[in-house]
Coordinates of C-alpha atoms and ligand atoms in Angstrom, one line a residue:
X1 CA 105.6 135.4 108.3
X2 CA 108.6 133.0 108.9
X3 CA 109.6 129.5 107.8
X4 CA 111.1 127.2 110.0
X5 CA 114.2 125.1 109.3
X6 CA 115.7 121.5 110.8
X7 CA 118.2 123.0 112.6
X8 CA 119.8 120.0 114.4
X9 CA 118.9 116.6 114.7
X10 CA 119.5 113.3 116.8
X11 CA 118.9 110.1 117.9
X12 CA 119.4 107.2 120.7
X13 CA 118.8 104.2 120.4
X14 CA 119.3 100.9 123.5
X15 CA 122.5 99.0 122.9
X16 CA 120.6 96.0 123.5
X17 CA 120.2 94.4 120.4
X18 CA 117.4 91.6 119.6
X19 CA 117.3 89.3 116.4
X20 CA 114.4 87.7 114.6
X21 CA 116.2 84.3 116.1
X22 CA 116.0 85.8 119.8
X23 CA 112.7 86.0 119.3
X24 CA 112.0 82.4 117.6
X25 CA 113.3 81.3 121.3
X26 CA 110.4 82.8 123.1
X27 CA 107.2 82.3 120.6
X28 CA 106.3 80.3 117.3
X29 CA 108.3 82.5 114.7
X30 CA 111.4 82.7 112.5
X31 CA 114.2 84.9 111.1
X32 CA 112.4 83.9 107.1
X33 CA 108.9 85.0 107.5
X34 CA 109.8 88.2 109.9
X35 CA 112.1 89.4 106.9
X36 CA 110.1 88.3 104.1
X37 CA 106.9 90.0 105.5
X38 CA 108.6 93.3 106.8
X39 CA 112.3 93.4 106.3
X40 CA 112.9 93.1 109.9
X41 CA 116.1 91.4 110.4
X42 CA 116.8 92.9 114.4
X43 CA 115.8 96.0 116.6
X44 CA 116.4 97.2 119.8
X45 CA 114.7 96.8 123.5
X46 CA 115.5 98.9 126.5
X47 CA 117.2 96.8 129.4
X48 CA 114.4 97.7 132.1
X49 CA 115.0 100.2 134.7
X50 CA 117.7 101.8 132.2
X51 CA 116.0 103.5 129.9
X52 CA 112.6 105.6 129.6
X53 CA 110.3 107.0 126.5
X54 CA 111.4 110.0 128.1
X55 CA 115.4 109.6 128.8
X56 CA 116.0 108.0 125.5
X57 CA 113.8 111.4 124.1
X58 CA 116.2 113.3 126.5
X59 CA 119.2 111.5 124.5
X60 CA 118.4 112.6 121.6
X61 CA 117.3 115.7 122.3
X62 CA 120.9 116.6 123.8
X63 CA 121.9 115.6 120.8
X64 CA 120.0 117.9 118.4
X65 CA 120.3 120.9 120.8
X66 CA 124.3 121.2 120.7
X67 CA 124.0 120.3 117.0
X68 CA 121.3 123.5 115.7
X69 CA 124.2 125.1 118.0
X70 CA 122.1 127.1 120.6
X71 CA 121.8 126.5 124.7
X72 CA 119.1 124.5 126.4
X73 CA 117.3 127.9 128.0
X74 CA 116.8 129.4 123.6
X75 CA 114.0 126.8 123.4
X76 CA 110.7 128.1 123.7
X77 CA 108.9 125.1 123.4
X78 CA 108.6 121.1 123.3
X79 CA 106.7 119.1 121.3
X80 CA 107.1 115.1 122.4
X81 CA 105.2 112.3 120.2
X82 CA 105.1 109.2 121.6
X83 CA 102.3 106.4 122.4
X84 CA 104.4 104.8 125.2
X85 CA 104.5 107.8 127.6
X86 CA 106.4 107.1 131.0
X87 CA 103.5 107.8 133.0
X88 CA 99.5 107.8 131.9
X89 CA 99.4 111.1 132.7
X90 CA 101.4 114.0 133.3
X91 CA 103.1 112.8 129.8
X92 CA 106.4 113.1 129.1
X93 CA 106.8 116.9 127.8
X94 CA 107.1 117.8 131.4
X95 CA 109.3 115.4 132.0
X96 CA 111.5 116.6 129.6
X97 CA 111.2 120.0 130.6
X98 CA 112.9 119.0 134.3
X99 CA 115.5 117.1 133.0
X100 CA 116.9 119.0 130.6
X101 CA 116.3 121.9 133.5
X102 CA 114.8 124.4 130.9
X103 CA 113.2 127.3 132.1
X104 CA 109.1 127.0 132.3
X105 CA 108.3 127.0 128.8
X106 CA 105.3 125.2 127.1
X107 CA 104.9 121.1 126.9
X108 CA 102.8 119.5 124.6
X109 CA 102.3 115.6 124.4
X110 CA 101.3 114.5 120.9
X111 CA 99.2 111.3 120.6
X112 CA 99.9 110.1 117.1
X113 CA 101.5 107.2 117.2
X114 CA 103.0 106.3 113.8
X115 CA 102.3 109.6 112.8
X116 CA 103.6 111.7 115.9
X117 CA 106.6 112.7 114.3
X118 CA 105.2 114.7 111.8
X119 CA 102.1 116.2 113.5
X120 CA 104.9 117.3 116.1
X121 CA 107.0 119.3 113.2
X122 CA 103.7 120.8 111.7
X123 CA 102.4 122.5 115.4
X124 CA 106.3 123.1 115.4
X125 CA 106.3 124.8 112.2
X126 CA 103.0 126.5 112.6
X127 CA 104.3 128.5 115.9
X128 CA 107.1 129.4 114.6
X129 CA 106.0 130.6 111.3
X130 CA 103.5 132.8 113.1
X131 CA 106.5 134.4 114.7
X132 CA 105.1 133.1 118.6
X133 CA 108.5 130.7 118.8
X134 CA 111.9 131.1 117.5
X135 CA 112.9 127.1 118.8
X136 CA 111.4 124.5 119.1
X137 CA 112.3 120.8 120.3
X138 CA 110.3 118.2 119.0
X139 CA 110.8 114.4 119.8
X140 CA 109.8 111.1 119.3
X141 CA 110.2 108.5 121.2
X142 CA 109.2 104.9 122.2
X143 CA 109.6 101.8 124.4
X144 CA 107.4 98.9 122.8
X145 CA 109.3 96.2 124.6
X146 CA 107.6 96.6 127.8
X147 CA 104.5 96.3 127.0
X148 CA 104.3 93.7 124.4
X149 CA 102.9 89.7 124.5
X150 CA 106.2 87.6 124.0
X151 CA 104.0 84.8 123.2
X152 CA 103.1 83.0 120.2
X153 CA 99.3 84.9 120.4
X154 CA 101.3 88.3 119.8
X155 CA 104.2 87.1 117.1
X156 CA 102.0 89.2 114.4
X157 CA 102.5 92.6 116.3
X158 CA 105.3 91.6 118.5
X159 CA 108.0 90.9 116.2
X160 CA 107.5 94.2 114.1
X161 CA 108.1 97.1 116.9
X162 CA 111.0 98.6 118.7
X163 CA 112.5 100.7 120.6
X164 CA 114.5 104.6 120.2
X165 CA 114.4 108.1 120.0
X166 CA 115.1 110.7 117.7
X167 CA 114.8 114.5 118.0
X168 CA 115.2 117.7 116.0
X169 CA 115.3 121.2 117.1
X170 CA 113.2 123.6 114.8
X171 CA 114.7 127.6 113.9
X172 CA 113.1 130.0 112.3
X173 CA 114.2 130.6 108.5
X174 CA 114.2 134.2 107.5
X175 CA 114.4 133.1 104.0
X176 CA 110.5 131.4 102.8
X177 CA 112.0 129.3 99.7
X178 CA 113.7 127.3 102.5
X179 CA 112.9 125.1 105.2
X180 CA 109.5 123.4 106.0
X181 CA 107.3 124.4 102.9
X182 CA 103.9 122.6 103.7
X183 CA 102.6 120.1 106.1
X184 CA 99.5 118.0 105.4
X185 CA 97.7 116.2 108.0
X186 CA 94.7 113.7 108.0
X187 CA 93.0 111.2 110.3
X188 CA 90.0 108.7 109.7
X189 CA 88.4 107.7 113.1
X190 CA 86.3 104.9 111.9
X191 CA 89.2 102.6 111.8
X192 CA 90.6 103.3 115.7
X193 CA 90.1 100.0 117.0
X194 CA 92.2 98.5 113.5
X195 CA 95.5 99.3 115.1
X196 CA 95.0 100.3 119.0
X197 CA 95.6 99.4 122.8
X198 CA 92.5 99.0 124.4
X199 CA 93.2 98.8 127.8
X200 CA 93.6 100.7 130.5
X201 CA 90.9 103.4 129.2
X202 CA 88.3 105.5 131.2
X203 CA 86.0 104.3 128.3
X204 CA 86.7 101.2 128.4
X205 CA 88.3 98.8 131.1
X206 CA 90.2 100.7 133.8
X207 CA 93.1 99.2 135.9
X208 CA 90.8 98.5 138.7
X209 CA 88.8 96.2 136.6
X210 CA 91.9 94.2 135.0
X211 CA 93.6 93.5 138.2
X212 CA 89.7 92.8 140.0
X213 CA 89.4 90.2 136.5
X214 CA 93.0 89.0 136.5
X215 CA 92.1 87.4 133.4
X216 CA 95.2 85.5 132.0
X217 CA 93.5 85.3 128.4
X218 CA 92.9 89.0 128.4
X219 CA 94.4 90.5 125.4
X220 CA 92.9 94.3 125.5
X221 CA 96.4 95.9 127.2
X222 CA 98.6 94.1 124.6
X223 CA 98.8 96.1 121.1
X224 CA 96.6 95.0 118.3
X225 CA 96.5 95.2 115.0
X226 CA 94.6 94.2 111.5
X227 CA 97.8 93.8 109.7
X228 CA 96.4 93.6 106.3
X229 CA 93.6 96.1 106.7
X230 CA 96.7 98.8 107.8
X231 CA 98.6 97.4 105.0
X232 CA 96.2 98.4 102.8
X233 CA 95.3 101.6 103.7
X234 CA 98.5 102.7 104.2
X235 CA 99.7 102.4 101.0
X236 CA 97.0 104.2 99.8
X237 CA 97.3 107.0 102.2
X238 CA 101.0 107.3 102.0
X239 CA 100.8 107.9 98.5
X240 CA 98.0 110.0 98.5
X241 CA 99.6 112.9 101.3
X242 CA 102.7 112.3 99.5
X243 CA 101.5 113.9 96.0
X244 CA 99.4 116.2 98.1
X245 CA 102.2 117.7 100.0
X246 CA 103.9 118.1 96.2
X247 CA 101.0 119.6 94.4
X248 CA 100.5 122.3 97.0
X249 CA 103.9 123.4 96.5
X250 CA 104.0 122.7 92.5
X251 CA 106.5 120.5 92.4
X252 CA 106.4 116.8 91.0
X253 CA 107.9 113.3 92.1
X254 CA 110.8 113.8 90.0
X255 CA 112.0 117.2 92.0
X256 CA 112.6 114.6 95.9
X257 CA 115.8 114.4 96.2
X258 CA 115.1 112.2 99.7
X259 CA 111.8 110.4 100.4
X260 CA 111.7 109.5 104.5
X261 CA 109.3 107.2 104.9
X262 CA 107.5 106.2 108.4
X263 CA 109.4 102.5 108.9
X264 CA 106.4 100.5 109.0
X265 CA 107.2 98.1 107.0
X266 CA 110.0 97.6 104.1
X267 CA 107.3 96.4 102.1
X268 CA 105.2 99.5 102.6
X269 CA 108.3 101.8 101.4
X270 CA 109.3 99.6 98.4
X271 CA 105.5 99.7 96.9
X272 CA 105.9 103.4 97.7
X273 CA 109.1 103.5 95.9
X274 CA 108.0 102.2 92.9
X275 CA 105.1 104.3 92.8
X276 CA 106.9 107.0 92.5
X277 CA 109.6 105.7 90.3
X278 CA 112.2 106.7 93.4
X279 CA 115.8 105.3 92.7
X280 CA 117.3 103.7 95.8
X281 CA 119.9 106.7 96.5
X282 CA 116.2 108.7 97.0
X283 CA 114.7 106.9 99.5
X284 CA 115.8 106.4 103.1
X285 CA 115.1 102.6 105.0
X286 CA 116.7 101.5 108.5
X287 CA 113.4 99.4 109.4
X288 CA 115.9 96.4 108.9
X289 CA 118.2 97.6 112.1
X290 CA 115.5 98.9 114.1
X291 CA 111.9 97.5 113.5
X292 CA 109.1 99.9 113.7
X293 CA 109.8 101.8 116.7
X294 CA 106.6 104.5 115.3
X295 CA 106.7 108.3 116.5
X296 CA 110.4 108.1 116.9
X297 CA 111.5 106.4 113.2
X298 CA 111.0 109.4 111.1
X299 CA 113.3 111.5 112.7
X300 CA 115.3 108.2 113.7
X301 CA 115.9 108.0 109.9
X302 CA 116.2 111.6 109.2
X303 CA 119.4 111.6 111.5
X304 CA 120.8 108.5 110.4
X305 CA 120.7 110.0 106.0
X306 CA 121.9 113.8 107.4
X307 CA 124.9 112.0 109.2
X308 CA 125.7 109.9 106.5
X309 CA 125.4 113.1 104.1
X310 CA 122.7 111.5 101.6
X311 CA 121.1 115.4 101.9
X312 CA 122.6 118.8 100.6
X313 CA 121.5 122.4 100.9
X314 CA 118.6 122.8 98.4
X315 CA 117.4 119.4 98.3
X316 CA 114.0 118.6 98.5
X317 CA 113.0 116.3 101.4
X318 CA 109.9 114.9 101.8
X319 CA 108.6 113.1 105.2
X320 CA 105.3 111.1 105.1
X321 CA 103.8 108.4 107.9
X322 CA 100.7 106.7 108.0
X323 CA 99.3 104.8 111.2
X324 CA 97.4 104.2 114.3
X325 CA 94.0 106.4 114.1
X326 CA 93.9 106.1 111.0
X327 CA 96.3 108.7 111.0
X328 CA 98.3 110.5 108.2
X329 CA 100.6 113.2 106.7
X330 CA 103.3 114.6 105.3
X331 CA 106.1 117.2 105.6
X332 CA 108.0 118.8 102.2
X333 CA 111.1 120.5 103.3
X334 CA 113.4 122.2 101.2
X335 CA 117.1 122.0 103.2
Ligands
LIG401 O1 103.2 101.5 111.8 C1 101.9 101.6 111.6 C2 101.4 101.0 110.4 N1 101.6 99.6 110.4 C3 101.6 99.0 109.3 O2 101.5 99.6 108.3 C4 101.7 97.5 109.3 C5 100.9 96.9 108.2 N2 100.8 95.5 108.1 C6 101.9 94.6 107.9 O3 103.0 95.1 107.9 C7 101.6 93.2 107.7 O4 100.2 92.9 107.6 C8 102.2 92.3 108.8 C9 103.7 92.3 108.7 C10 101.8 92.8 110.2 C11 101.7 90.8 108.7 O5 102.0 90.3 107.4 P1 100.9 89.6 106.6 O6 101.5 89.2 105.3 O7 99.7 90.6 106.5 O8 100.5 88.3 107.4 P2 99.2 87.9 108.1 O9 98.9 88.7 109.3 O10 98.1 87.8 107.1 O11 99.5 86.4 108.6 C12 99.9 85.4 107.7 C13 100.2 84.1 108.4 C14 99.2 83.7 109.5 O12 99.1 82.3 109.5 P3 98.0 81.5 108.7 O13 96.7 82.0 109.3 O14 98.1 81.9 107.3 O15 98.3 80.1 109.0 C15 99.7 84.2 110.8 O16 99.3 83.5 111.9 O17 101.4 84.3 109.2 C16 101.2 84.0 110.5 N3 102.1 84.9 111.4 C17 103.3 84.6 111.7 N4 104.1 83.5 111.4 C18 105.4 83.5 111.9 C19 101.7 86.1 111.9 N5 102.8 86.6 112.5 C20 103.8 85.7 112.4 C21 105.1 85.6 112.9 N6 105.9 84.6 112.6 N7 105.7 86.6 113.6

């Protein structure tokens, strides 16, 4: 039995930056409310036709690669989270897989949204602790831009989401004090519609009947979501896989030494920081730079605190994310 270990991590995000006053040009919102309610001061949108889900996961996956120190052709396996694939279907594994011209190993789409990210690491974690894989790239990546309503109807989902990638390449550790200790996953199906894209579904309304319907009022292919009903459970749930993924391993609040929360909302983290009585150097928050930009935030973040050296060999890093599903979990990783 093996652990396995962040070996290398990155991230990419578009150049193209847009403010909370960019957007009060297009729909009935300002810079005030879009901080006040989530922190959000600016995040990024692909230019169109530049960047992918996939290249940007591609980006970052470079990135992480030469960083864990190893060649392209040692991974055995990619994991990509994302709920913005380029294409329905194949999804973007593949994709990966040909660009990055690795030999035919397995790809496996995750469809997790907010909590992508850390289901990714745990099937990471899980094959290479059974000793099947040795590496293992797992990404997460999104383009919201796309595919949001840039009208005043969609300010209360459009003005929170964002676009990047982030990626980290998972080793095996020889040595089981270190490295990924526990992950904890959850999911509560009753609330899928709460936060969800309806349309295009087989089950539901397929292209064929949009375009037939060519409804302009039609609202099921634009992102929705019962803010305050999320808001709610999620700070529930993030606390509750947090201390989960603590007590499993015996440890306590006090022992995180770096708390990397799913950017939801800065509101969401600071309620989560207090909870846990976290002082600011143990917490890690970009939501401000980026918006939500969901499977691809954690690791995102994670890059963004190992660059700027906020973690050390030994310290106890814990990853948590709450989201579309409902879905849930957490990661505890001792560096
Ligand atoms: O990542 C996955 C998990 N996601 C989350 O955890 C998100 C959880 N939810 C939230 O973060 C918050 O619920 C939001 C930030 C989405 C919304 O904040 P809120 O405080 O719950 O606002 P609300 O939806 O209750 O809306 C309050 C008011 C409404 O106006 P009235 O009805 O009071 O007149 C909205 O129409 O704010 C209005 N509003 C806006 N005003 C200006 C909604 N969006 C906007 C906007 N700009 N962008």
């Amino acid at each position: 039995m093996y652990n396995s270990k962040i070996a290398g991590l990155g991230y990419f995000v578009p150049e193209n930056v847009v403010t909370n006053d960019d957007l009060s040009k297009v729909m009935d919102t300002n810079d005030e409310w879009i901080q006040e309610r989530t922190g959000i001061k600016e995040r990024r949108h692909v230019i169109k036709g530049e960047d992918t889900t996939m290249t940007m996961g591609v980006k970052a996956a470079k990135i992480a690669i030469e960083r864990a120190g190893i060649a392209k052709d040692d991974i055995d396996f990619i994991v990509f989270a994302t709920l913005s694939p380029d294409y329905y279907f194949p999804g973007p594994g593949v994709l990966v897989q040909r660009e990055l011209d690795i030999k035919t190993v397995g790809a496996l789409d995750v469809r997790n949204q907010c909590s992508g990210f850390v289901y990714g690491i745990s099937v990471a974690d899980q094959f290479i602790k059974t000793g099947m894989y040795k590496n293992v790239l797992v990404i997460g990546s999104e383009v919201h831009s796309t595919g949001l309503d840039f009208t005043t109807r969609g300010r209360g989902v459009t003005v929170i989401f964002g676009d990047g990638a982030g990626a980290a390449v998972l080793s095996r550790e020889e040595d089981a004090s270190k490295g990924i200790l526990s992950s904890h996953l959850h999911s509560e199906g009753q609330h899928a519609e709460e936060l969800s894209l309806i349309a295009p579904g087989m089950g539901t309304r397929w292209v064929t009947d949009i375009i037939k319907e060519n409804d302009p009022n039609d609202v099921s292919y634009y992102p929705y979501m019962n803010g305050q009903f999320v808001f709610k459970n999620a700070v529930v749930r993030f606390s509750e896989v947090i201390m989960e993924g603590l007590m499993a391993n015996k440890l306590a609040k006090e022992d995180i030494d770096l708390l990397i929360p799913h950017q939801a909302n800065l509101r969401i983290s600071q309620f989560i920081q207090r909870k846990f009585g976290l002082d600011d150097d143990k917490i890690y928050n970009n939501i401000m730079k980026y918006g939500n930009t969901t499977a691809a935030s954690i690791p995102i973040a994670l890059t963004e605190a190992w660059e700027q050296e906020k973690i050390k060999e030994g310290d106890l890093v814990v990853l948590a994310a709450f989201g579309s599903g409902f879905t849930w979990g957490s990661v505890i990783i001792r560096w």
